[in-house]
Short mmCIF file of N, CA and C in Angstrom, two decimals:
data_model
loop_
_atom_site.label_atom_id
_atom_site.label_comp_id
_atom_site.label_asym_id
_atom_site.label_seq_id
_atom_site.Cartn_x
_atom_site.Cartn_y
_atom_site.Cartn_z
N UNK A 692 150.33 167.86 184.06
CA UNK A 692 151.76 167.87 184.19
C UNK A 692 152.33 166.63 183.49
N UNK A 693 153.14 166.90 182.84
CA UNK A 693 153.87 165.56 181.96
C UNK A 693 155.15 165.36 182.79
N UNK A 694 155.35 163.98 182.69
CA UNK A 694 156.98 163.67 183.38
C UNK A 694 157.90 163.62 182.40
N UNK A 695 158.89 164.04 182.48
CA UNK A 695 159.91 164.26 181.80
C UNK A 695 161.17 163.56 182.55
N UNK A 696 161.86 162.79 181.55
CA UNK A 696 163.09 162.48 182.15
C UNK A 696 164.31 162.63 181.32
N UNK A 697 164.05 163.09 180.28
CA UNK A 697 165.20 164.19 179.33
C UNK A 697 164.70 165.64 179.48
N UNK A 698 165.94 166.56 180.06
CA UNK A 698 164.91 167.94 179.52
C UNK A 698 165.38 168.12 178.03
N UNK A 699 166.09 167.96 177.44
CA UNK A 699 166.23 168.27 175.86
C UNK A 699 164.68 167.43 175.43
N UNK A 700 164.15 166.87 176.23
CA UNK A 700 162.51 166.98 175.14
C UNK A 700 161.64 168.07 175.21
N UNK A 701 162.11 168.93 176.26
CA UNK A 701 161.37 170.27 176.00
C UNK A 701 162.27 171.22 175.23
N UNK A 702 163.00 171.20 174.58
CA UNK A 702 163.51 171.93 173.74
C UNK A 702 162.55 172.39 172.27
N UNK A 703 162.43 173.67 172.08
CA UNK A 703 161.65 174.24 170.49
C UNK A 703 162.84 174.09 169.62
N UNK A 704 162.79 174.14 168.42
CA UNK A 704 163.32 174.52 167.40
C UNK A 704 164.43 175.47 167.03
N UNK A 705 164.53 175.88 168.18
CA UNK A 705 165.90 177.11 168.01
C UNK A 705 166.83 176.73 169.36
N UNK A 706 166.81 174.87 169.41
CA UNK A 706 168.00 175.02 170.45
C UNK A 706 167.43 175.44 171.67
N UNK A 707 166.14 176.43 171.87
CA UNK A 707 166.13 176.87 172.99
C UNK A 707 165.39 175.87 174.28
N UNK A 708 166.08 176.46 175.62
CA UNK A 708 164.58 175.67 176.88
C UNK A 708 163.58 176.78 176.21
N UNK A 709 162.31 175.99 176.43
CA UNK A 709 161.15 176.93 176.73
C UNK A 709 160.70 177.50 178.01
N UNK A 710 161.51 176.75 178.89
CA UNK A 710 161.18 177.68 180.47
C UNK A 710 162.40 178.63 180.59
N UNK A 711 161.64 179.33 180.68
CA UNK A 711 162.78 181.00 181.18
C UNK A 711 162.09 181.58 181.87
N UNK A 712 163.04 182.74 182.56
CA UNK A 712 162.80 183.89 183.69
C UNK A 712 163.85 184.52 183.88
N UNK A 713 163.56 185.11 184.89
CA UNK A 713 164.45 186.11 185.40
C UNK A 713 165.82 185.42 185.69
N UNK A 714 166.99 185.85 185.54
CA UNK A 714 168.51 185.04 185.94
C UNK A 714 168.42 184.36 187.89
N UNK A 715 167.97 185.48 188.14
CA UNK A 715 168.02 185.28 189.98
C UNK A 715 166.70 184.57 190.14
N UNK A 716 165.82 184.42 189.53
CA UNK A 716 164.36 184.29 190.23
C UNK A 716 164.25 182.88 190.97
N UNK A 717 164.55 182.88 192.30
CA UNK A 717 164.74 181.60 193.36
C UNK A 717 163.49 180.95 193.03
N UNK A 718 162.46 182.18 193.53
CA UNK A 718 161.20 181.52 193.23
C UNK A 718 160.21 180.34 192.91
N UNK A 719 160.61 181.04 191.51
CA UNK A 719 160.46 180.20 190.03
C UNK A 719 161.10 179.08 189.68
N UNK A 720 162.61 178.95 189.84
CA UNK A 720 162.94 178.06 190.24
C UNK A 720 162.81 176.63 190.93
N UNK A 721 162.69 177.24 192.32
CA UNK A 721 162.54 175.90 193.15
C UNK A 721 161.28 175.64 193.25
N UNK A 722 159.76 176.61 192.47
CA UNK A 722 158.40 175.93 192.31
C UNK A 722 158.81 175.07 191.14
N UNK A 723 159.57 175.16 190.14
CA UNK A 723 159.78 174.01 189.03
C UNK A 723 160.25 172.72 189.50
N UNK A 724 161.32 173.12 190.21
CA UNK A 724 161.75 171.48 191.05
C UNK A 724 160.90 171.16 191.98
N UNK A 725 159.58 171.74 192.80
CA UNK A 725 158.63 171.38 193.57
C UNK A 725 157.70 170.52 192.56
N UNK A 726 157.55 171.10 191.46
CA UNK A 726 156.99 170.08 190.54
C UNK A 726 157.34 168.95 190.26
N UNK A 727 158.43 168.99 189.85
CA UNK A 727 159.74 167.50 189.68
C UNK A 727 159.51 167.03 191.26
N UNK A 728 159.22 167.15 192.41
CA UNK A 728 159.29 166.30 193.58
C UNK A 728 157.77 165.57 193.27
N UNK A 729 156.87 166.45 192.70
CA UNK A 729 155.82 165.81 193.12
C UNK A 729 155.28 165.08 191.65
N UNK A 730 156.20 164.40 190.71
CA UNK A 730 156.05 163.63 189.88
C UNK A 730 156.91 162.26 190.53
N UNK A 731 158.06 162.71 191.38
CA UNK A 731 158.30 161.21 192.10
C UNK A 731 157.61 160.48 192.26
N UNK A 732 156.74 161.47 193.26
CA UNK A 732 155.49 160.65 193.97
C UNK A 732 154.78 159.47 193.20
N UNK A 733 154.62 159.67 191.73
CA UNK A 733 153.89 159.00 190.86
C UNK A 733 154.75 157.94 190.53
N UNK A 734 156.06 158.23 191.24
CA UNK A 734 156.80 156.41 191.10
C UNK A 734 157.09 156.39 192.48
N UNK A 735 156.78 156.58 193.45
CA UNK A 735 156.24 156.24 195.18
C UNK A 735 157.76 156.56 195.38
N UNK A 736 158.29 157.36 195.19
CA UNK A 736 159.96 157.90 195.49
C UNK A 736 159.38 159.17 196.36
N UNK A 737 160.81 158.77 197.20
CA UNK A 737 161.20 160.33 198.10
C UNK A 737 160.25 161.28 197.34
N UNK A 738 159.61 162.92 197.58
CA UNK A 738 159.08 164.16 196.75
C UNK A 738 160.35 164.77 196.90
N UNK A 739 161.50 164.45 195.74
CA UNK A 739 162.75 165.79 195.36
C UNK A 739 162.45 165.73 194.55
N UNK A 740 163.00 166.88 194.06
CA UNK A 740 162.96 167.16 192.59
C UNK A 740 164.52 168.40 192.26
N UNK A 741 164.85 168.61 191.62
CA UNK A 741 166.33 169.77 190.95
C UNK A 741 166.16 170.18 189.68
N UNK A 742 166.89 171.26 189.92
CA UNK A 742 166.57 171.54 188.38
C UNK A 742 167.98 172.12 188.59
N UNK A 743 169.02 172.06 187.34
CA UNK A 743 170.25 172.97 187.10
C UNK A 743 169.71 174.46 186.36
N UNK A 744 170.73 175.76 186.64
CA UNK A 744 170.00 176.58 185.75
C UNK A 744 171.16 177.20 185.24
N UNK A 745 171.38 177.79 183.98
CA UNK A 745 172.53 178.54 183.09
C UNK A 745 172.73 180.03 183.60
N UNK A 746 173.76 180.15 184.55
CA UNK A 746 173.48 181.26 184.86
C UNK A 746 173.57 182.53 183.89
N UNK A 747 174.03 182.77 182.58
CA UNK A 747 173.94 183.57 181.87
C UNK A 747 172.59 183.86 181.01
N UNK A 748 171.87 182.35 180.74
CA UNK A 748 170.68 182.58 179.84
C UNK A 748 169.65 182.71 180.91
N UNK A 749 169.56 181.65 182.04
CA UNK A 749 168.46 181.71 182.94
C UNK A 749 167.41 180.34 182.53
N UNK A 750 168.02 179.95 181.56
CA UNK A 750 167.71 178.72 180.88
C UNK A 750 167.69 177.39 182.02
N UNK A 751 166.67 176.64 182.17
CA UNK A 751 166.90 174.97 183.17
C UNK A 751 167.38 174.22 181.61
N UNK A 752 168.90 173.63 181.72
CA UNK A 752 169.81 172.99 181.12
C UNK A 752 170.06 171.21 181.61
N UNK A 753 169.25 170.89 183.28
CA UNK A 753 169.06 169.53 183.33
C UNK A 753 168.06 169.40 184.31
N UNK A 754 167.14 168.71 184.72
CA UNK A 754 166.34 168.35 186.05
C UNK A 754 166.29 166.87 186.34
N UNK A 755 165.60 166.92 186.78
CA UNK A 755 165.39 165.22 187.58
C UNK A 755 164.42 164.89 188.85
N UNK A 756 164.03 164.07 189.31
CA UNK A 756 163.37 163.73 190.85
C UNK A 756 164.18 162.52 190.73
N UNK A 757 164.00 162.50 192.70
CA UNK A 757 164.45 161.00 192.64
C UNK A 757 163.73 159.91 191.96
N UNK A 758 164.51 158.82 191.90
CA UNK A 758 164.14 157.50 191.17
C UNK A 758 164.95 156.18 191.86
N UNK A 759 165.67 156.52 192.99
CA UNK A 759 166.18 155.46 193.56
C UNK A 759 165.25 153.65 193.57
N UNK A 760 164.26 154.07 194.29
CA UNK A 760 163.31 153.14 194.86
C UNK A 760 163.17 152.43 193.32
N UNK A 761 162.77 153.10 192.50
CA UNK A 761 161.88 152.57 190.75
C UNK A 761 162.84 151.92 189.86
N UNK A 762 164.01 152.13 190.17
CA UNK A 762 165.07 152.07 189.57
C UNK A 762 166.01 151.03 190.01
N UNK A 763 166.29 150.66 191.29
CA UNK A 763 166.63 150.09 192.14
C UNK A 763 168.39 150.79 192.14
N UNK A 764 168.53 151.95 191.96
CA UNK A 764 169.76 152.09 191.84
C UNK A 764 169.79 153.67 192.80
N UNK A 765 170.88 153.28 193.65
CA UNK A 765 170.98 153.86 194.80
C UNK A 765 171.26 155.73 194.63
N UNK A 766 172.04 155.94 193.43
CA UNK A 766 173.02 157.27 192.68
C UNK A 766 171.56 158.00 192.13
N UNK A 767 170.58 157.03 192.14
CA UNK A 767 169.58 158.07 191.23
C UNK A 767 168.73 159.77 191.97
N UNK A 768 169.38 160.08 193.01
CA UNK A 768 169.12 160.75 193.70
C UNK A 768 168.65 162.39 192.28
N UNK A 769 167.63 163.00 193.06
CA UNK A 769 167.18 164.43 191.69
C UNK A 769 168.56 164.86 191.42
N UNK A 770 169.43 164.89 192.42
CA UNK A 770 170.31 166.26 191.99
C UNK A 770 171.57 165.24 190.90
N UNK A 771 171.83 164.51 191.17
CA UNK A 771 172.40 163.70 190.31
C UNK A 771 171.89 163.49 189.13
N UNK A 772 170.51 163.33 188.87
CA UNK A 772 169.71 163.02 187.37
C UNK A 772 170.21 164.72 186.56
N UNK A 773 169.98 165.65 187.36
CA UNK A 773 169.88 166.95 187.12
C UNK A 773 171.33 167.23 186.63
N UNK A 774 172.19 166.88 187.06
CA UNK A 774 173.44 167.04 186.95
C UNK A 774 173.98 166.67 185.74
N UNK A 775 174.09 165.01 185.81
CA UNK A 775 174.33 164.69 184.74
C UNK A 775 173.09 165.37 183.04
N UNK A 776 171.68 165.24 183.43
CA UNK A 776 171.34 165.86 182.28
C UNK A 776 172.04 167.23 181.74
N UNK A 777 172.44 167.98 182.86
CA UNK A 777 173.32 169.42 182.26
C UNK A 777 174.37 169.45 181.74
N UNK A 778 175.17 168.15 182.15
CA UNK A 778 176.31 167.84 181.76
C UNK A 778 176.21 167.34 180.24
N UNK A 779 175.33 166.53 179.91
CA UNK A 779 174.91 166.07 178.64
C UNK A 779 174.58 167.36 177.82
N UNK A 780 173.79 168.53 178.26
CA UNK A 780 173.51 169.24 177.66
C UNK A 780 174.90 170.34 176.71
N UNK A 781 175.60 170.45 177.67
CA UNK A 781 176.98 171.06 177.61
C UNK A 781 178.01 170.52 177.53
N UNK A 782 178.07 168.79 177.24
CA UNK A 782 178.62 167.96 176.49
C UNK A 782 180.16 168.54 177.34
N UNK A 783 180.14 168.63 178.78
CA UNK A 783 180.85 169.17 179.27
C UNK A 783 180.65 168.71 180.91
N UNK A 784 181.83 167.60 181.94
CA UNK A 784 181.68 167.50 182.99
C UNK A 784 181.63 168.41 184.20
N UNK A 785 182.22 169.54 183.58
CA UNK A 785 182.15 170.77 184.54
C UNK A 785 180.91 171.56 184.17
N UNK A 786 180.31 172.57 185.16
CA UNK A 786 179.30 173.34 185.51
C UNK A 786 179.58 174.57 185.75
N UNK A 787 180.28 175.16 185.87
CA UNK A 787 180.64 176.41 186.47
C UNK A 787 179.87 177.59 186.34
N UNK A 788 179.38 177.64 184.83
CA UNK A 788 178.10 179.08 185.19
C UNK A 788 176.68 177.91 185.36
N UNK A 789 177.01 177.83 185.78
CA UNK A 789 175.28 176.95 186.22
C UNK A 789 174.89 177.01 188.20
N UNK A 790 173.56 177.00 188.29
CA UNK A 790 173.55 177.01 189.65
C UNK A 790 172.36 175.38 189.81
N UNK A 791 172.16 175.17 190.94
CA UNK A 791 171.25 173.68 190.94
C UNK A 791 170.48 174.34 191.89
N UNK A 792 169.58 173.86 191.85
CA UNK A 792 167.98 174.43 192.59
C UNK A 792 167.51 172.80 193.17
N UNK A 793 167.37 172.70 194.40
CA UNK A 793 167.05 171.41 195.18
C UNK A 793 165.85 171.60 196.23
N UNK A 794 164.79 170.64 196.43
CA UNK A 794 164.07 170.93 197.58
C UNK A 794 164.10 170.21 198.49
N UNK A 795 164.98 169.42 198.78
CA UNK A 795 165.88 169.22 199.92
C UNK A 795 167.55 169.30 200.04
N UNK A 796 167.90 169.69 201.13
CA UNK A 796 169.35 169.98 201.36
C UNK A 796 170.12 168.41 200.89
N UNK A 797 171.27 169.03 200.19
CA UNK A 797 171.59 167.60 199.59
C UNK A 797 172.61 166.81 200.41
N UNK A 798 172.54 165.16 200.49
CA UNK A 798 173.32 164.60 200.87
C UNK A 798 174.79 164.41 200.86
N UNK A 799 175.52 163.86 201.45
CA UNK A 799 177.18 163.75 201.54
C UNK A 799 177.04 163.39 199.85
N UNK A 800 176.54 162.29 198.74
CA UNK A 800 177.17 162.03 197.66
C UNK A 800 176.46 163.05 196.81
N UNK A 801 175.70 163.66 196.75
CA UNK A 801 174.81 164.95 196.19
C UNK A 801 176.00 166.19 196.40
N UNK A 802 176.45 166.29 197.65
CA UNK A 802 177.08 167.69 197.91
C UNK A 802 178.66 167.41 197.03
N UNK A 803 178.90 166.17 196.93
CA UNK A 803 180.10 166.39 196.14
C UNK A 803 179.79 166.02 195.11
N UNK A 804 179.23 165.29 194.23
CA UNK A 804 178.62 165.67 193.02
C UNK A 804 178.80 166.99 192.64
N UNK A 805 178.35 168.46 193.27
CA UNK A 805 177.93 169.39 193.01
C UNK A 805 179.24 170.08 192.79
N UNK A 806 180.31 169.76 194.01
CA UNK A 806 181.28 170.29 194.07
C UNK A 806 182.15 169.83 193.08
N UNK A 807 182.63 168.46 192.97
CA UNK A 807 183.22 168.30 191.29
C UNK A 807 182.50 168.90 190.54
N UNK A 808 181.46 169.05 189.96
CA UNK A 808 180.96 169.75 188.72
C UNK A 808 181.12 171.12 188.78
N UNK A 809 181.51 171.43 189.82
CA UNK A 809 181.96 173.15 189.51
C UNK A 809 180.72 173.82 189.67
N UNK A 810 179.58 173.77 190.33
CA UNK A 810 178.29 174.39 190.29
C UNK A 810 178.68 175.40 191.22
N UNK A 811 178.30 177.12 190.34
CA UNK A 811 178.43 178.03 190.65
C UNK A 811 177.60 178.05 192.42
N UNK A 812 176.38 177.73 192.77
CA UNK A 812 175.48 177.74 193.80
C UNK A 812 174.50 176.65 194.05
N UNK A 813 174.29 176.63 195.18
CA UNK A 813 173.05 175.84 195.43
C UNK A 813 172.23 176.15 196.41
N UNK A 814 170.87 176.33 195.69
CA UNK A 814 169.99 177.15 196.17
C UNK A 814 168.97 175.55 196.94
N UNK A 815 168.70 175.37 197.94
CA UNK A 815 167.48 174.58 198.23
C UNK A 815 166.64 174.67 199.22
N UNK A 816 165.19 173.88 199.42
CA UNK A 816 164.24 174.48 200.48
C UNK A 816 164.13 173.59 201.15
N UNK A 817 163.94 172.86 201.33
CA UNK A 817 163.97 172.32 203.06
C UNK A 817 165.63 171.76 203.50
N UNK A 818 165.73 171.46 204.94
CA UNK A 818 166.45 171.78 205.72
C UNK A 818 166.48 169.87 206.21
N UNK A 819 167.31 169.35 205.97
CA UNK A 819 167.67 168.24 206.45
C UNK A 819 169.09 167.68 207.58
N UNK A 820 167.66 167.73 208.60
CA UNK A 820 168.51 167.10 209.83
C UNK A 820 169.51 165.91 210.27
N UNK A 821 168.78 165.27 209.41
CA UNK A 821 169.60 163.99 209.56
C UNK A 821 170.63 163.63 208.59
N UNK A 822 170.25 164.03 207.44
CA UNK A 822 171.43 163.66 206.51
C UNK A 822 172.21 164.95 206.05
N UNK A 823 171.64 166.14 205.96
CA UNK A 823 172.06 167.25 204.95
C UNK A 823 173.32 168.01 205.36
N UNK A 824 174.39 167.77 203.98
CA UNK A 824 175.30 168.30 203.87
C UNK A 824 175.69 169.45 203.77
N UNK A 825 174.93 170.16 203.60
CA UNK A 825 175.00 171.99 203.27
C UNK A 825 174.32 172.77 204.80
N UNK A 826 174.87 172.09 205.50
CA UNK A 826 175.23 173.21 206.95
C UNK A 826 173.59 172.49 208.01
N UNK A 827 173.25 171.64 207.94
CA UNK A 827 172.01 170.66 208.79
C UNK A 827 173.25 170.12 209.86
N UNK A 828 173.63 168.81 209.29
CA UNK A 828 174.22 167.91 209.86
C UNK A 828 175.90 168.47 209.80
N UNK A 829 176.41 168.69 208.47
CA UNK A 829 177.40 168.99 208.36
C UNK A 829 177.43 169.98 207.29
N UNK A 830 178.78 170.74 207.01
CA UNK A 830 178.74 171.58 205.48
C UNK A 830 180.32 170.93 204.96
N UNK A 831 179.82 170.50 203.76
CA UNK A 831 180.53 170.52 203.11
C UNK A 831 181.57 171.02 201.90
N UNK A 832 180.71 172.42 201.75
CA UNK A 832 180.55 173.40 200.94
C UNK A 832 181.75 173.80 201.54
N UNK A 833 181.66 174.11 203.00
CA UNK A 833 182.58 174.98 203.77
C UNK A 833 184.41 174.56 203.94
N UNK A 834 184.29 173.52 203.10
CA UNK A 834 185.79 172.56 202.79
C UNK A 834 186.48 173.45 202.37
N UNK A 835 187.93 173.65 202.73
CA UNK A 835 188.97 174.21 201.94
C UNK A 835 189.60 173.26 200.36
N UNK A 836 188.69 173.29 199.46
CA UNK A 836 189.15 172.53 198.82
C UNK A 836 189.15 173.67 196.75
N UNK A 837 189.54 172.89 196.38
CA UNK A 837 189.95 173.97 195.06
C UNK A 837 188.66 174.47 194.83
N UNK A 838 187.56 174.50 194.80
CA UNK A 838 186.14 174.98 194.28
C UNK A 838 185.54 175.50 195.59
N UNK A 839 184.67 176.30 195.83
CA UNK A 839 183.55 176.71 196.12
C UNK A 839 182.57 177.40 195.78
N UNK A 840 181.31 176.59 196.26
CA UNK A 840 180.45 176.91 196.11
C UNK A 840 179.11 177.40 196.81
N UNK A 841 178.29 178.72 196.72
CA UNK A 841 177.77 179.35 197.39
C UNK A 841 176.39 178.31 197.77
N UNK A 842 176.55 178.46 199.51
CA UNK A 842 174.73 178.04 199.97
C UNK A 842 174.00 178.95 199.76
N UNK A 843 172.39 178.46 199.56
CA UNK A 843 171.47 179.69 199.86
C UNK A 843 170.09 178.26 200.14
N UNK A 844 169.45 178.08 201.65
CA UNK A 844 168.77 177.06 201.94
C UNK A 844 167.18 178.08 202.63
N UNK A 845 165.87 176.77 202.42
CA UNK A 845 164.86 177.95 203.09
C UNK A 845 164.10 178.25 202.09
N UNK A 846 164.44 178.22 200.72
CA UNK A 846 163.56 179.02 199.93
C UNK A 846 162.08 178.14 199.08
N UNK A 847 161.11 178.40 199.67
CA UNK A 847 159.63 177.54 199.37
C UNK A 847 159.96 176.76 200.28
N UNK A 848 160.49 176.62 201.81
CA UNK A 848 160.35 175.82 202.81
C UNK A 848 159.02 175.19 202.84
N UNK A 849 157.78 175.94 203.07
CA UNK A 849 156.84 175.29 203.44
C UNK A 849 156.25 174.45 202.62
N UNK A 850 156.13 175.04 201.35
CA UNK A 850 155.30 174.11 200.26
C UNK A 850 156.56 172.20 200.62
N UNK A 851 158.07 172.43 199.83
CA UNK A 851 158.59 171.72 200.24
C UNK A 851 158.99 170.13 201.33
N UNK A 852 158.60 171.20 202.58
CA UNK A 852 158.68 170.32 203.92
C UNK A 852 157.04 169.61 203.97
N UNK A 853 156.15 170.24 203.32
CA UNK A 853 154.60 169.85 203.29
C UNK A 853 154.65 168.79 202.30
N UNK A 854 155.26 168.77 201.56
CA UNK A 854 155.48 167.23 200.27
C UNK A 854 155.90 166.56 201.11
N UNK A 855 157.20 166.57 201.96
CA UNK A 855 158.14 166.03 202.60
C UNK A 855 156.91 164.73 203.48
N UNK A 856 156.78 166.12 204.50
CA UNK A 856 155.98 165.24 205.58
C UNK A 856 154.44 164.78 204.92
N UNK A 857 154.11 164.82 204.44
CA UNK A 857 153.23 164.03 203.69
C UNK A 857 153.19 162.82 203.22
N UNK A 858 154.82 162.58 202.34
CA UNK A 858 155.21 161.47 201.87
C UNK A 858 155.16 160.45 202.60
N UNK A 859 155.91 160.81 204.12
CA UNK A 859 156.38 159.79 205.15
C UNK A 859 155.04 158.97 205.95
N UNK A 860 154.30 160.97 206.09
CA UNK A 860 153.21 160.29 207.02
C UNK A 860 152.23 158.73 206.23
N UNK A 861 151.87 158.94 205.06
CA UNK A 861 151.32 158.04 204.28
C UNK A 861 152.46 156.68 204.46
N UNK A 862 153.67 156.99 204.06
CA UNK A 862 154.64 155.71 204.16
C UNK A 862 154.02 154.56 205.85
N UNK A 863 154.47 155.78 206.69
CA UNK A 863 153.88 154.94 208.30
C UNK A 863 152.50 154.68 208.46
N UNK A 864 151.27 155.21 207.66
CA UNK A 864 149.99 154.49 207.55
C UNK A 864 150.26 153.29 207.05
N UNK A 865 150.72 153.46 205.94
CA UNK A 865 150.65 151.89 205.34
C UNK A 865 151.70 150.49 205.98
N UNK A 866 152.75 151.33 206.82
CA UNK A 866 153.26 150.24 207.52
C UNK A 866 152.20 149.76 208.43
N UNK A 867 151.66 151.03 209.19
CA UNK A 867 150.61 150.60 210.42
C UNK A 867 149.61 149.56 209.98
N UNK A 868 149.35 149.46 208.82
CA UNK A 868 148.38 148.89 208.43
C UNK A 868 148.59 147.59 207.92
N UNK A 869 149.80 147.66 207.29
CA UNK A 869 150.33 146.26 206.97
C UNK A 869 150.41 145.42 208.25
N UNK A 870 151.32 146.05 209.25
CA UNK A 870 151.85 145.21 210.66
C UNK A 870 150.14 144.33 211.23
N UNK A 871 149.26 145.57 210.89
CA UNK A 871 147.75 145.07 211.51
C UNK A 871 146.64 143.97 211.02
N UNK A 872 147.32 144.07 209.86
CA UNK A 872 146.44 143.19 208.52
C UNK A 872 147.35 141.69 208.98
N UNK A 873 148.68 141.73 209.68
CA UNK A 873 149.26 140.34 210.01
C UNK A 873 148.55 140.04 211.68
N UNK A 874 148.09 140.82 212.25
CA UNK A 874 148.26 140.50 213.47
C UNK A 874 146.62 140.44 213.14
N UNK A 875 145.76 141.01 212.43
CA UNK A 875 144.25 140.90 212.18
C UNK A 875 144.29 140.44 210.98
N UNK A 876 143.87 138.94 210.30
CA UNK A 876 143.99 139.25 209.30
C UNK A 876 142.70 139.01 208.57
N UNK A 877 141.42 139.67 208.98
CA UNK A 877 140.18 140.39 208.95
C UNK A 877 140.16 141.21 207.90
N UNK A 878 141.99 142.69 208.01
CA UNK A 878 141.93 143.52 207.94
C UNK A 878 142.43 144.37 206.43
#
């Protein structure tokens, strides 16, 4: 797996993405941004990952994982990298035939991100309790405000929530171990 942090470097010769599929295929989709979560990992970030998709070609037009932690910059959240790369792509701040594919439910500055850009949908798989804006904690989607945009949450839950809790559990070994290595320092 190569990391990518432009998708215009996967672009061929005719302008085109080389990843395509079906227009609807959730699937396919959010296993591509399951990929993008688990290249975070390789910069010790949150496992998200997004991908934007064209809803007419079926084309991924931006992606991203987080990069907060590597970066030291707080905005670098996937769906934001993803965003703006689509936006670059379409040399255009609005989104409107595009949908964003997330594998976690996105936060209060993620969910309006999405909503200024005019993103036709947002499709994502795991379900966040504590922070998530798209109907967990709160919906924001559900605003009376000039745009909306369609939820659809759940989809590759398990693979998803299994990156998720993986990430953390390792995070609290290594605290456990740090706290022990001060109180033993044997260890």
């Amino acid at each position: 797996m190569i990391l990518v942090e432009n998708p215009h470097q996967l672009l061929n010769g005719n302008n085109k993405l080389d990843i395509k599929s079906n227009e609807y295929n959730h699937d396919y989709y959010m296993g591509y941004a399951l990929q993008l979560a688990a290249q975070a990992l390789a910069f010790n970030e949150v496992p998200v990952g997004s991908v934007v998709v064209c809803n007419d070609t079926g084309n991924i037009v931006g992606m991203g994982h987080n990069r907060t932690i590597s970066t030291y910059q707080t905005c670098m959240h996937a769906e934001m990298i993803a965003i703006n790369n689509a936006c670059d792509y379409f040399k255009n701040y609005r989104l409107p035939n595009c949908r964003i594919y997330i594998t976690l439910e996105p936060c209060a500055m993620c969910a309006g991100a999405i909503i200024h850009s005019r993103l036709s949908d947002v499709i994502f798989s795991s379900y966040d309790y504590k922070t998530g804006m798209a109907g967990s904690l709160y919906n924001l989607f559900e605003l009376s405000i000039n745009h909306h945009t369609k939820v659809l949450g759940g989809i590759k839950q398990k693979e998803s929530k299994e990156q998720l809790q993986s990430f953390f559990r390792k995070k609290r070994q290594l605290i456990k171990i740090n706290k022990l290595s001060k109180i033993y320092p044997q260890f």
